[in-house]
Short mmCIF file of C-alpha atoms in Angstrom, two decimals:
data_model
loop_
_atom_site.label_atom_id
_atom_site.label_comp_id
_atom_site.label_asym_id
_atom_site.label_seq_id
_atom_site.Cartn_x
_atom_site.Cartn_y
_atom_site.Cartn_z
CA MET A 1 65.20 62.19 106.52
CA THR A 2 65.95 65.72 106.47
CA ASP A 3 64.60 67.82 109.37
CA ASP A 4 61.72 69.28 107.68
CA ASP A 5 61.20 65.75 106.34
CA ARG A 6 60.55 65.05 110.02
CA VAL A 7 58.16 67.28 110.79
CA PHE A 8 56.32 67.33 107.54
CA ARG A 9 55.92 62.76 108.47
CA ALA A 10 54.88 64.21 111.95
CA LEU A 11 52.00 66.73 111.26
CA ALA A 12 50.35 64.20 108.06
CA ASP A 13 48.88 62.11 110.73
CA PRO A 14 45.53 63.03 112.52
CA THR A 15 45.90 61.49 115.50
CA ARG A 16 49.24 63.36 115.96
CA ARG A 17 47.70 66.33 115.38
CA HIS A 18 45.28 66.24 117.94
CA LEU A 19 47.82 65.50 120.88
CA LEU A 20 49.17 68.79 119.25
CA ASP A 21 46.49 70.62 119.94
CA ARG A 22 45.72 68.75 123.29
CA LEU A 23 49.09 70.30 124.08
CA PHE A 24 48.41 73.99 122.58
CA GLU A 25 45.41 73.82 125.22
CA ARG A 26 47.48 72.57 127.68
CA ASP A 27 51.23 71.97 127.94
CA GLY A 28 53.22 70.27 130.42
CA ARG A 29 50.56 66.85 130.12
CA THR A 30 50.92 62.90 131.51
CA LEU A 31 50.74 60.04 129.12
CA THR A 32 47.64 59.40 130.73
CA GLU A 33 45.81 62.47 130.10
CA LEU A 34 47.02 62.62 126.90
CA GLU A 35 45.58 58.70 126.48
CA SER A 36 41.97 59.88 127.88
CA ASP A 37 40.11 61.20 125.29
CA LEU A 38 41.51 59.33 122.28
CA GLU A 39 40.18 55.38 121.50
CA MET A 40 43.90 53.62 120.97
CA SER A 41 45.86 51.55 123.17
CA ARG A 42 48.24 53.28 125.35
CA PHE A 43 51.19 52.09 123.17
CA GLY A 44 49.71 53.22 119.90
CA VAL A 45 49.63 56.51 121.54
CA MET A 46 53.30 56.30 122.95
CA LYS A 47 54.86 55.29 119.06
CA HIS A 48 52.31 58.67 117.99
CA LEU A 49 54.51 60.60 120.68
CA ARG A 50 57.79 59.54 119.78
CA VAL A 51 56.94 60.40 116.20
CA LEU A 52 56.30 63.44 117.26
CA GLU A 53 59.58 63.56 119.69
CA GLU A 54 61.84 62.92 117.08
CA ALA A 55 60.47 65.74 114.33
CA GLY A 56 60.96 67.94 117.56
CA LEU A 57 57.70 69.01 117.73
CA VAL A 58 57.40 67.49 121.49
CA LEU A 59 59.47 67.97 124.07
CA THR A 60 60.07 65.39 127.79
CA ARG A 61 60.32 66.60 131.44
CA ARG A 62 60.76 64.90 134.35
CA SER A 63 58.96 66.01 137.49
CA GLY A 64 59.04 63.53 140.21
CA ARG A 65 58.12 60.19 139.29
CA GLU A 66 55.90 61.86 135.85
CA LYS A 67 57.01 62.45 132.52
CA LEU A 68 55.53 65.55 130.91
CA HIS A 69 54.87 66.46 127.57
CA TYR A 70 55.63 69.98 125.92
CA LEU A 71 54.49 71.52 122.91
CA ASN A 72 57.59 72.76 120.84
CA PRO A 73 56.34 74.74 118.10
CA VAL A 74 59.37 76.22 117.22
CA PRO A 75 59.87 73.26 113.84
CA ILE A 76 56.07 74.67 112.98
CA ARG A 77 57.92 78.13 112.95
CA LEU A 78 60.70 77.03 111.18
CA ILE A 79 58.39 75.63 108.35
CA HIS A 80 56.31 78.64 108.06
CA ASP A 81 59.28 80.57 107.71
CA ARG A 82 60.61 78.11 104.90
CA TRP A 83 57.32 77.24 103.06
CA ILE A 84 54.68 79.75 103.67
CA ASP A 85 56.64 83.19 103.60
CA LYS A 86 59.20 82.92 100.93
CA TYR A 87 55.16 82.03 98.75
CA ARG A 88 53.19 84.67 100.58
CA GLU A 89 56.33 87.52 99.45
CA ARG A 90 55.71 86.88 95.88
CA GLN A 91 52.02 86.63 95.86
CA VAL A 92 52.21 90.33 97.86
CA SER A 93 54.72 91.86 95.33
CA ALA A 94 52.78 90.02 92.35
CA LEU A 95 50.06 91.92 93.03
CA ALA A 96 52.04 95.32 93.90
CA ASP A 97 53.27 95.03 90.54
CA LEU A 98 49.95 94.58 89.30
CA LYS A 99 48.78 97.33 91.26
CA SER A 100 51.35 99.93 89.43
CA GLU A 101 50.85 98.45 85.92
CA LEU A 102 47.14 98.98 86.07
CA GLU A 103 47.64 102.37 87.95
CA ASP A 104 50.34 103.17 85.51
CA THR A 105 48.12 102.38 82.45
CA ALA A 106 45.35 104.23 83.51
CA MET B 1 48.42 82.73 120.84
CA SER B 2 45.87 84.08 122.18
CA THR B 3 43.98 81.20 122.58
CA MET B 4 46.31 79.55 124.53
CA THR B 5 46.63 79.58 128.02
CA GLU B 6 49.19 80.84 130.13
CA GLN B 7 52.13 77.89 131.31
CA ALA B 8 54.02 77.91 134.08
CA THR B 9 56.36 75.90 132.67
CA GLN B 10 57.39 76.53 128.95
CA VAL B 11 60.14 74.66 127.15
CA TYR B 12 61.49 75.33 123.53
CA ALA B 13 64.07 73.65 121.69
CA VAL B 14 65.83 73.98 117.80
CA PHE B 15 68.69 72.25 116.31
CA ILE B 16 71.17 74.61 114.71
CA ARG B 17 74.09 73.81 112.10
CA ALA B 18 76.82 75.17 114.32
CA THR B 19 79.33 74.35 117.56
CA PRO B 20 78.52 74.65 121.09
CA GLU B 21 80.32 77.32 121.26
CA GLN B 22 79.00 79.47 118.56
CA VAL B 23 75.71 79.05 120.13
CA TRP B 24 76.99 80.38 123.28
CA ASP B 25 78.22 83.40 121.78
CA ALA B 26 75.30 83.57 120.27
CA ILE B 27 73.41 83.95 123.35
CA THR B 28 76.03 85.42 125.17
CA LYS B 29 77.24 88.57 122.55
CA PRO B 30 75.38 91.94 122.53
CA GLU B 31 76.34 92.01 118.66
CA PHE B 32 74.89 88.86 117.99
CA THR B 33 71.62 89.50 120.29
CA THR B 34 70.92 92.70 118.62
CA LYS B 35 70.50 90.86 115.53
CA TYR B 36 67.63 88.17 116.73
CA PHE B 37 66.73 88.97 120.18
CA HIS B 38 63.94 92.31 119.47
CA GLY B 39 66.66 94.01 118.62
CA THR B 40 67.73 94.43 122.12
CA LYS B 41 71.34 94.13 123.87
CA ILE B 42 72.46 91.73 126.14
CA GLU B 43 74.24 92.79 129.13
CA SER B 44 75.93 90.98 131.97
CA SER B 45 79.35 89.63 133.42
CA PHE B 46 78.03 86.31 133.57
CA GLU B 47 79.12 85.88 137.22
CA PRO B 48 76.09 83.94 139.16
CA GLY B 49 74.79 86.78 141.78
CA THR B 50 75.75 89.74 138.55
CA PRO B 51 73.00 91.11 136.78
CA TYR B 52 71.29 90.50 133.77
CA LEU B 53 69.99 92.80 131.36
CA SER B 54 68.76 93.03 128.12
CA VAL B 55 68.60 96.60 126.72
CA ALA B 56 66.44 98.20 124.08
CA GLY B 57 69.34 98.97 121.13
CA ASP B 58 68.55 102.19 120.14
CA ARG B 59 67.67 103.50 123.24
CA ASP B 60 68.40 102.88 126.95
CA GLU B 61 65.82 101.58 127.68
CA THR B 62 66.18 98.32 130.09
CA LEU B 63 63.60 95.90 128.53
CA VAL B 64 64.33 92.90 131.45
CA ASP B 65 65.86 92.62 134.40
CA GLY B 66 67.17 89.40 136.46
CA GLU B 67 70.07 88.05 138.13
CA ILE B 68 72.46 84.85 136.65
CA LEU B 69 72.02 82.09 138.63
CA GLU B 70 74.49 79.98 136.73
CA SER B 71 76.76 79.77 133.62
CA ASP B 72 78.94 76.67 132.43
CA PRO B 73 80.08 78.07 128.85
CA PRO B 74 79.46 76.84 126.67
CA ARG B 75 76.63 74.43 128.62
CA THR B 76 74.22 76.05 130.45
CA LEU B 77 73.34 79.51 131.36
CA ARG B 78 70.65 79.75 133.60
CA HIS B 79 69.08 83.51 135.15
CA THR B 80 66.11 84.97 136.67
CA TRP B 81 63.68 87.51 134.07
CA ARG B 82 61.16 90.24 134.72
CA ALA B 83 59.45 92.04 131.91
CA LEU B 84 59.99 95.74 132.38
CA TYR B 85 58.62 96.41 129.35
CA ASP B 86 54.62 95.92 130.13
CA PRO B 87 53.74 98.00 133.43
CA GLU B 88 51.57 94.75 134.51
CA THR B 89 54.43 92.44 133.87
CA ALA B 90 56.90 94.56 135.71
CA GLY B 91 54.98 94.33 138.86
CA GLU B 92 54.97 90.43 138.68
CA PRO B 93 57.85 88.78 140.62
CA HIS B 94 61.08 87.24 138.75
CA SER B 95 60.68 83.85 136.72
CA ARG B 96 63.58 81.56 135.21
CA VAL B 97 65.43 81.01 132.29
CA SER B 98 67.63 78.52 131.30
CA TRP B 99 69.37 77.61 128.26
CA GLU B 100 70.99 74.32 127.32
CA ILE B 101 72.92 73.43 124.78
CA GLU B 102 74.23 70.22 123.73
CA ALA B 103 76.30 68.94 120.93
CA GLN B 104 74.63 66.24 118.89
CA GLU B 105 75.88 64.01 115.82
CA GLY B 106 76.65 65.71 112.29
CA GLY B 107 77.71 69.17 113.30
CA VAL B 108 74.29 69.99 114.67
CA THR B 109 73.61 71.38 118.51
CA LYS B 110 70.45 71.30 120.10
CA LEU B 111 69.63 74.35 122.17
CA THR B 112 66.70 74.23 124.93
CA VAL B 113 64.94 77.36 126.58
CA THR B 114 62.81 76.28 129.60
CA HIS B 115 61.35 79.11 130.99
CA ASP B 116 59.66 78.17 134.07
CA GLN B 117 58.48 79.36 137.72
CA LEU B 118 56.06 81.46 135.99
CA GLU B 119 52.68 80.37 138.92
CA ALA B 120 53.05 83.77 139.91
CA ALA B 121 53.56 85.69 136.72
CA PRO B 122 50.53 84.55 133.87
CA LYS B 123 51.02 88.10 132.08
CA THR B 124 54.63 87.18 131.76
CA ALA B 125 53.87 83.42 130.85
CA GLU B 126 51.08 85.14 128.06
CA GLY B 127 53.74 87.52 127.16
CA VAL B 128 56.96 85.33 126.07
CA ALA B 129 54.67 82.33 124.86
CA GLY B 130 54.50 83.40 121.38
CA GLY B 131 58.41 85.06 121.73
CA TRP B 132 60.57 82.25 122.48
CA MET B 133 59.18 80.73 119.16
CA TYR B 134 60.89 84.01 117.05
CA VAL B 135 63.62 84.09 119.38
CA LEU B 136 65.07 80.69 118.35
CA SER B 137 64.30 80.75 115.15
CA GLY B 138 65.92 84.09 114.35
CA LEU B 139 68.96 82.66 116.23
CA LYS B 140 69.19 79.24 114.06
CA THR B 141 68.43 81.42 110.90
CA LEU B 142 71.60 84.02 112.17
CA LEU B 143 73.94 81.24 112.83
CA GLU B 144 72.66 79.23 109.67
CA THR B 145 72.83 81.81 107.05
CA GLY B 146 74.73 84.78 108.95
CA LYS B 147 71.41 87.29 108.15
CA PRO B 148 68.65 88.16 110.23
CA LEU B 149 65.21 86.42 110.02
CA SER B 150 64.33 88.80 106.83
CA THR B 151 60.05 88.26 107.94
CA GLU B 152 59.06 90.25 110.61
CA SER B 153 60.68 89.93 114.18
CA MET B 154 58.20 90.57 116.72
#
């Protein structure tokens, strides 16, 4: 599996996207905090967090006895650069070409 | 990132197809940093206790100052950080930046940047939240393709 595959797979699940949104609101949360508003077993949440960690979207740090979870937005930025910017650029240049063509013939 | 609350500890990581030595060079040599770090030159001897400076490439303006806390090439670089480009962040106390470089399987190196001790520096925390993401994706692109990111660098 490539890095991109792992990120797309991780993002293709509503619970995992919800976990990322929770971390976006406030980073450095414990498993207990993250599972508090999910109707899911602790084990289920841990499994989702592991998929996010494998994709590099969540990083963990030990703080005393607690394991804190941090959102890492870099893989999403890389997906953006690779899969969104490229196509947007082409769209923009197509529109620019259309504009100059229309203005030339006018 | 305006809806994100400021975080006193921020952690970012990226996997790069390069050796730990190449990653170390990219973060410690000005000829590399100008290509992905908002155009700034790094200036430091990397001896603990000496200054860490990030200087705007085209003019002689120091944008970030700090002090080297630890330098263990090609594994760990730790320094303090105060952003001078904004009067509000310039008035805040120094925070801390740690670069950790780890070789992984298959010729890949993991680079982790931890920006912490930001409790008393909320403006700095807000300012760097999006910034590290661009810096690290730019660094990866530079090392893997030899070219700076073609898209906007801020």
